[in-house]
Short mmCIF file of C-alpha atoms in Angstrom, two decimals:
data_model
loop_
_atom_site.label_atom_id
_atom_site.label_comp_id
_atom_site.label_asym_id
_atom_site.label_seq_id
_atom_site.Cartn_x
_atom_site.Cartn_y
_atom_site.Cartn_z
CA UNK W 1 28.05 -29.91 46.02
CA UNK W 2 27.64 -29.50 42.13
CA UNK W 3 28.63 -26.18 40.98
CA UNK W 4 27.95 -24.80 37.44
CA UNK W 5 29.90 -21.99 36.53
CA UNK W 6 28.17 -20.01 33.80
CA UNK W 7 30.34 -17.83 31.59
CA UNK W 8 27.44 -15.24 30.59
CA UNK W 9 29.65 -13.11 27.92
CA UNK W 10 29.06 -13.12 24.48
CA UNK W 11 32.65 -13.49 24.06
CA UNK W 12 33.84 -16.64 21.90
CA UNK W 13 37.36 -15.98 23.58
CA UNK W 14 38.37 -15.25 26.57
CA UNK W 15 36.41 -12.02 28.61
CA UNK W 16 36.50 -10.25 32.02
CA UNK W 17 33.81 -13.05 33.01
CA UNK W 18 35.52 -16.09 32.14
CA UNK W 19 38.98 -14.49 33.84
CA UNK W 20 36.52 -13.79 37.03
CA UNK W 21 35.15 -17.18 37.37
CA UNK W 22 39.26 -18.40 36.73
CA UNK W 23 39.88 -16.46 39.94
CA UNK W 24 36.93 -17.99 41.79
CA UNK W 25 37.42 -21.23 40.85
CA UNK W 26 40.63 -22.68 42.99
CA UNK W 27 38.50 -21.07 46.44
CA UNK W 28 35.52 -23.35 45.55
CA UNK W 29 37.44 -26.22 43.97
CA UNK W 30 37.56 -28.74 47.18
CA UNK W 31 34.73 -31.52 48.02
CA UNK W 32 32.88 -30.01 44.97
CA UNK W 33 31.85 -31.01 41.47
CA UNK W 34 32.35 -28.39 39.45
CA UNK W 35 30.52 -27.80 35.25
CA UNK W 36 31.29 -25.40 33.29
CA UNK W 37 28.55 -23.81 30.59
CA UNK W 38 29.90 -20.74 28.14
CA UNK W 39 26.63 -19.38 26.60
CA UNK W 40 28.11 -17.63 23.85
CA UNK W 41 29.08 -20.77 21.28
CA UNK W 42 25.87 -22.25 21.14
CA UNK W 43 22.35 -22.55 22.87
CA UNK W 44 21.85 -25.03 26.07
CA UNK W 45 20.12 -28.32 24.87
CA UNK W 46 17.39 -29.44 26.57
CA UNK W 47 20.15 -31.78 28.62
CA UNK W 48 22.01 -28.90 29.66
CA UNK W 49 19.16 -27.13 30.84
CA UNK W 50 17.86 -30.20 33.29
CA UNK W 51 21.93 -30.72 34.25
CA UNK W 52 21.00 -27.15 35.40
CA UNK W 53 17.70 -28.11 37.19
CA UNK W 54 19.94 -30.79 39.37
CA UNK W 55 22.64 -28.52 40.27
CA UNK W 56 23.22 -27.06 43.89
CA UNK W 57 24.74 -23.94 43.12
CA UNK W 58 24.29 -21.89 39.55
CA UNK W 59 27.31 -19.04 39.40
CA UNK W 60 26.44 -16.33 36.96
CA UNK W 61 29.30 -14.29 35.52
CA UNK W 62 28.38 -11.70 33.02
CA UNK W 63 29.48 -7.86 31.50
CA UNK W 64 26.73 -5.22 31.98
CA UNK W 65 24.75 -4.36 28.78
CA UNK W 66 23.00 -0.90 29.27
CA UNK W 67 22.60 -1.23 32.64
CA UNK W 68 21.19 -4.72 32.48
CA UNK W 69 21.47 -8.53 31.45
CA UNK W 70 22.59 -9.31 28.19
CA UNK W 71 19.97 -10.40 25.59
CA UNK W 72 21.30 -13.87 24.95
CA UNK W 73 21.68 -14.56 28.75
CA UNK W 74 18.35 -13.08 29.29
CA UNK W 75 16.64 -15.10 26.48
CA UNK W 76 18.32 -18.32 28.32
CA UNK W 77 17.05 -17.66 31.93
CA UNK W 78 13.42 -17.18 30.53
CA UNK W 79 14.19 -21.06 29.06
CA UNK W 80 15.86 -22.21 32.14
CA UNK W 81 12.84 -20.60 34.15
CA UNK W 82 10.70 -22.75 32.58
CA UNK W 83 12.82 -26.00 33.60
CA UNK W 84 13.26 -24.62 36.84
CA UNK W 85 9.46 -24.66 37.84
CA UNK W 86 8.46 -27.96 35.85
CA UNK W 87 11.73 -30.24 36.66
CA UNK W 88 13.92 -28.99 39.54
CA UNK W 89 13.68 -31.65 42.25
CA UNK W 90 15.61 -29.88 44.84
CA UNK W 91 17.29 -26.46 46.34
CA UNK W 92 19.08 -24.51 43.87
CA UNK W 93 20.89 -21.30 45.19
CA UNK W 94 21.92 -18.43 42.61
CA UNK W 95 25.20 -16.66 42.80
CA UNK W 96 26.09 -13.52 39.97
CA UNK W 97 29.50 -11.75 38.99
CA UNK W 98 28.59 -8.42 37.39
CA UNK W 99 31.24 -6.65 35.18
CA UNK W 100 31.20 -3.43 34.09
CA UNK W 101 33.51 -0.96 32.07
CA UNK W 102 32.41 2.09 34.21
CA UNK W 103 34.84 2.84 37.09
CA UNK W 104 32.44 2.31 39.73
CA UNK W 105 30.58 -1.38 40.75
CA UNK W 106 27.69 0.75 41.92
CA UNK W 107 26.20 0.64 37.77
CA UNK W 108 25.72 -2.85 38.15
CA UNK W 109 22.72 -3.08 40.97
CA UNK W 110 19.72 -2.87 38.77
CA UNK W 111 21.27 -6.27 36.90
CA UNK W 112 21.96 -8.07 40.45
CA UNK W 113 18.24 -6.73 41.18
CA UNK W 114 16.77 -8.48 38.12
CA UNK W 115 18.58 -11.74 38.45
CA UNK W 116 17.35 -11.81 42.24
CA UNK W 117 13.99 -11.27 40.57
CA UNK W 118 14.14 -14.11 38.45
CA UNK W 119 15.24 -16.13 41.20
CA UNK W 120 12.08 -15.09 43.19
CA UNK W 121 9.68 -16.24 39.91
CA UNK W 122 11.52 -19.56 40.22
CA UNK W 123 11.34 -20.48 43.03
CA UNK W 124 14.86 -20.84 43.49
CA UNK W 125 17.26 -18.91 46.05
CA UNK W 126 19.83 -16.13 45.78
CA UNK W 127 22.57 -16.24 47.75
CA UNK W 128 24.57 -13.01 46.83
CA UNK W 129 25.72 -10.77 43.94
CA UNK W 130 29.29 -8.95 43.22
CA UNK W 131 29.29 -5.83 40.81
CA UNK W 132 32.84 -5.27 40.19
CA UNK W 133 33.81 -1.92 38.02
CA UNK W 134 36.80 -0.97 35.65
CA UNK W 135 35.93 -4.89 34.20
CA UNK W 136 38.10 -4.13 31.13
CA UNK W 137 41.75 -3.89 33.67
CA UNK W 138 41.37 -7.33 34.39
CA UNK W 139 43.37 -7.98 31.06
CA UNK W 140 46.15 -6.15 31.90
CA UNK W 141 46.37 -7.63 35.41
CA UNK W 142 45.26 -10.81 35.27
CA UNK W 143 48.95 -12.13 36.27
CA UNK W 144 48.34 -10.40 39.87
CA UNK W 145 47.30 -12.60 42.50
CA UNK W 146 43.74 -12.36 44.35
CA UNK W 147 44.06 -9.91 47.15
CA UNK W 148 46.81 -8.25 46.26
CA UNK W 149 47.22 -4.43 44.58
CA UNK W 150 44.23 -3.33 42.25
CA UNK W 151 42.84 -6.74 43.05
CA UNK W 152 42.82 -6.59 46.91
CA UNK W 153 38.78 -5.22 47.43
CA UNK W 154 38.11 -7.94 45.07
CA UNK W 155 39.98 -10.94 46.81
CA UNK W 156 37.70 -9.95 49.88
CA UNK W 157 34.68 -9.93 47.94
CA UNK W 158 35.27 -13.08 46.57
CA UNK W 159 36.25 -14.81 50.28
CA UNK W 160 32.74 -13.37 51.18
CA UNK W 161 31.16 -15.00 48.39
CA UNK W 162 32.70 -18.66 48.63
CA UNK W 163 31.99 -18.32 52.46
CA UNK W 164 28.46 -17.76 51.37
CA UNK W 165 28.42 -20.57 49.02
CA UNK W 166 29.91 -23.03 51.39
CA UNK W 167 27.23 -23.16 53.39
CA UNK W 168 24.27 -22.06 50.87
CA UNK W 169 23.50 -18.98 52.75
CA UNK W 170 22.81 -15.16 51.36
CA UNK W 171 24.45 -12.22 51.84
CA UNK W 172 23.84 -8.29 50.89
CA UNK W 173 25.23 -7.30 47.13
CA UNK W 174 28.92 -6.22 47.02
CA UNK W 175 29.75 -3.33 45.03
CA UNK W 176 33.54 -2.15 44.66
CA UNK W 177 36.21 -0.22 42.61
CA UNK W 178 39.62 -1.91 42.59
CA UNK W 179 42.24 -0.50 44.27
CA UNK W 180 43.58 2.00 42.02
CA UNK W 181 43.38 5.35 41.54
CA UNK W 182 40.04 6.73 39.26
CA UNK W 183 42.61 9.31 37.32
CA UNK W 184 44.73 6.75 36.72
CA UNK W 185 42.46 4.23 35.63
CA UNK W 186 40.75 7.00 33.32
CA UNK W 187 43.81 8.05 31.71
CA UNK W 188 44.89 4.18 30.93
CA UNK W 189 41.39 3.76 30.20
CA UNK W 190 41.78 6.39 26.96
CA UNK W 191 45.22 6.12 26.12
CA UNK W 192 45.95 2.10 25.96
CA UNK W 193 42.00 1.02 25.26
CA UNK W 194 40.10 3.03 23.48
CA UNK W 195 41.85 5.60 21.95
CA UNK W 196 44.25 2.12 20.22
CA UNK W 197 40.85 0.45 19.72
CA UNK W 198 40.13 3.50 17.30
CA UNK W 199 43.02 3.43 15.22
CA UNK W 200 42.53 -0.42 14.48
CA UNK W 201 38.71 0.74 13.57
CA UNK W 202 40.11 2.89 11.44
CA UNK W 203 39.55 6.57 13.60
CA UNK W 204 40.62 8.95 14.73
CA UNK W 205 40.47 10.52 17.99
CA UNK W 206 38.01 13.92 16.63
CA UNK W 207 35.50 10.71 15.39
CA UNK W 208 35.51 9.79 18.52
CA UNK W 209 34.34 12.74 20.34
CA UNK W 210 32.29 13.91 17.40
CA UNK W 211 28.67 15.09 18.78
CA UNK W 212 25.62 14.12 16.76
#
């Protein structure tokens, strides 16, 4: 099969959907083709968009923005929609990884929902959709292996997903938390991320909880 893994951030560097689609990667890897697209340093050309048109298998890996798609992935599907219905020539099935910086991978349904919209309008399939929460951990424990520790309700999302894509078929949304405690996570969350994050901005932690 050709597979094109599409890094949706905005990122130039690397982002929580890059490091997902590293992790996915190696389980899809054999007897496949695999292209890689990173929206964020420049616009598709009109090549990239019919390369897209001829794939099997379109992987979407993106961050929540306000409980949706972000603008310059959104302004891309509209383009690709309109390659899709003029020059696709066979079955394309639809696959997304939704990040999020909230705890819970709940927040990232009504983006799944609009990408399996889009699909619809296209004609196109969709096979299945991951919203995975606490996105911005996946920095600190990117050296811990698939399956394992905070990762573990992950790993078994992601077997579902390439046993799904093996054979082109659809399967319900996966939401999850990973596998560490909420407190704990919130505390880390404030101390190490944004809290620091502040102080290289310049402010301090009253600017941060200042009320308009």
């Amino acid at each position: 099969m050709k597979i094109a893994m599409i890094d949706g951030s905005p990122k130039y560097t690397i982002s929580n959907s890059s490091r997902l689609l590293g992790k996915l990667e190696p389980m899809i890897r054999d007897n496949n083709e695999i292209v890689h697209y990173h929206l964020a340093t420049k616009p598709f050309t009109e090549e990239q968009y019919l390369e897209l048109c001829g794939m099997d298998v379109l992987v979407f890996s993106f961050p929540l923005y306000v409980d949706s798609i972000p603008s310059h992935l959104l302004r891309m599907l509209l383009k690709l929609e309109d390659f899709m219905k003029t020059n696709r020539q066979k079955p394309v099935t639809v696959y997304a990884i939704v990040n999020n910086g909230f705890y819970e991978g709940k927040q990232n349904h009504i983006a799944i929902r609009i990408l399996e919209n889009w699909c619809l309008k296209c004609g196109i399939t969709f096979g299945q959709g991951i919203g995975t929460g606490a996105g911005e951990m996946l920095d600190f424990i990117s050296n811990i292996p698939l399956g394992h520790g905070p990762l573990k309700n992950l790993g078994t999302a992601f077997q579902g997903l390439t046993d799904s894509m093996k054979t082109l078929t659809s399967g319900k949304p996966v939401y999850l938390s990973p596998n560490f405690p909420r407190f704990a996570w919130r505390f880390s969350a404030i101390n190490f991320v944004w809290n620091a994050n502040a102080r290289k901005n310049g402010l301090k932690k009253k600017d941060i909880l200042k009320q308009l």
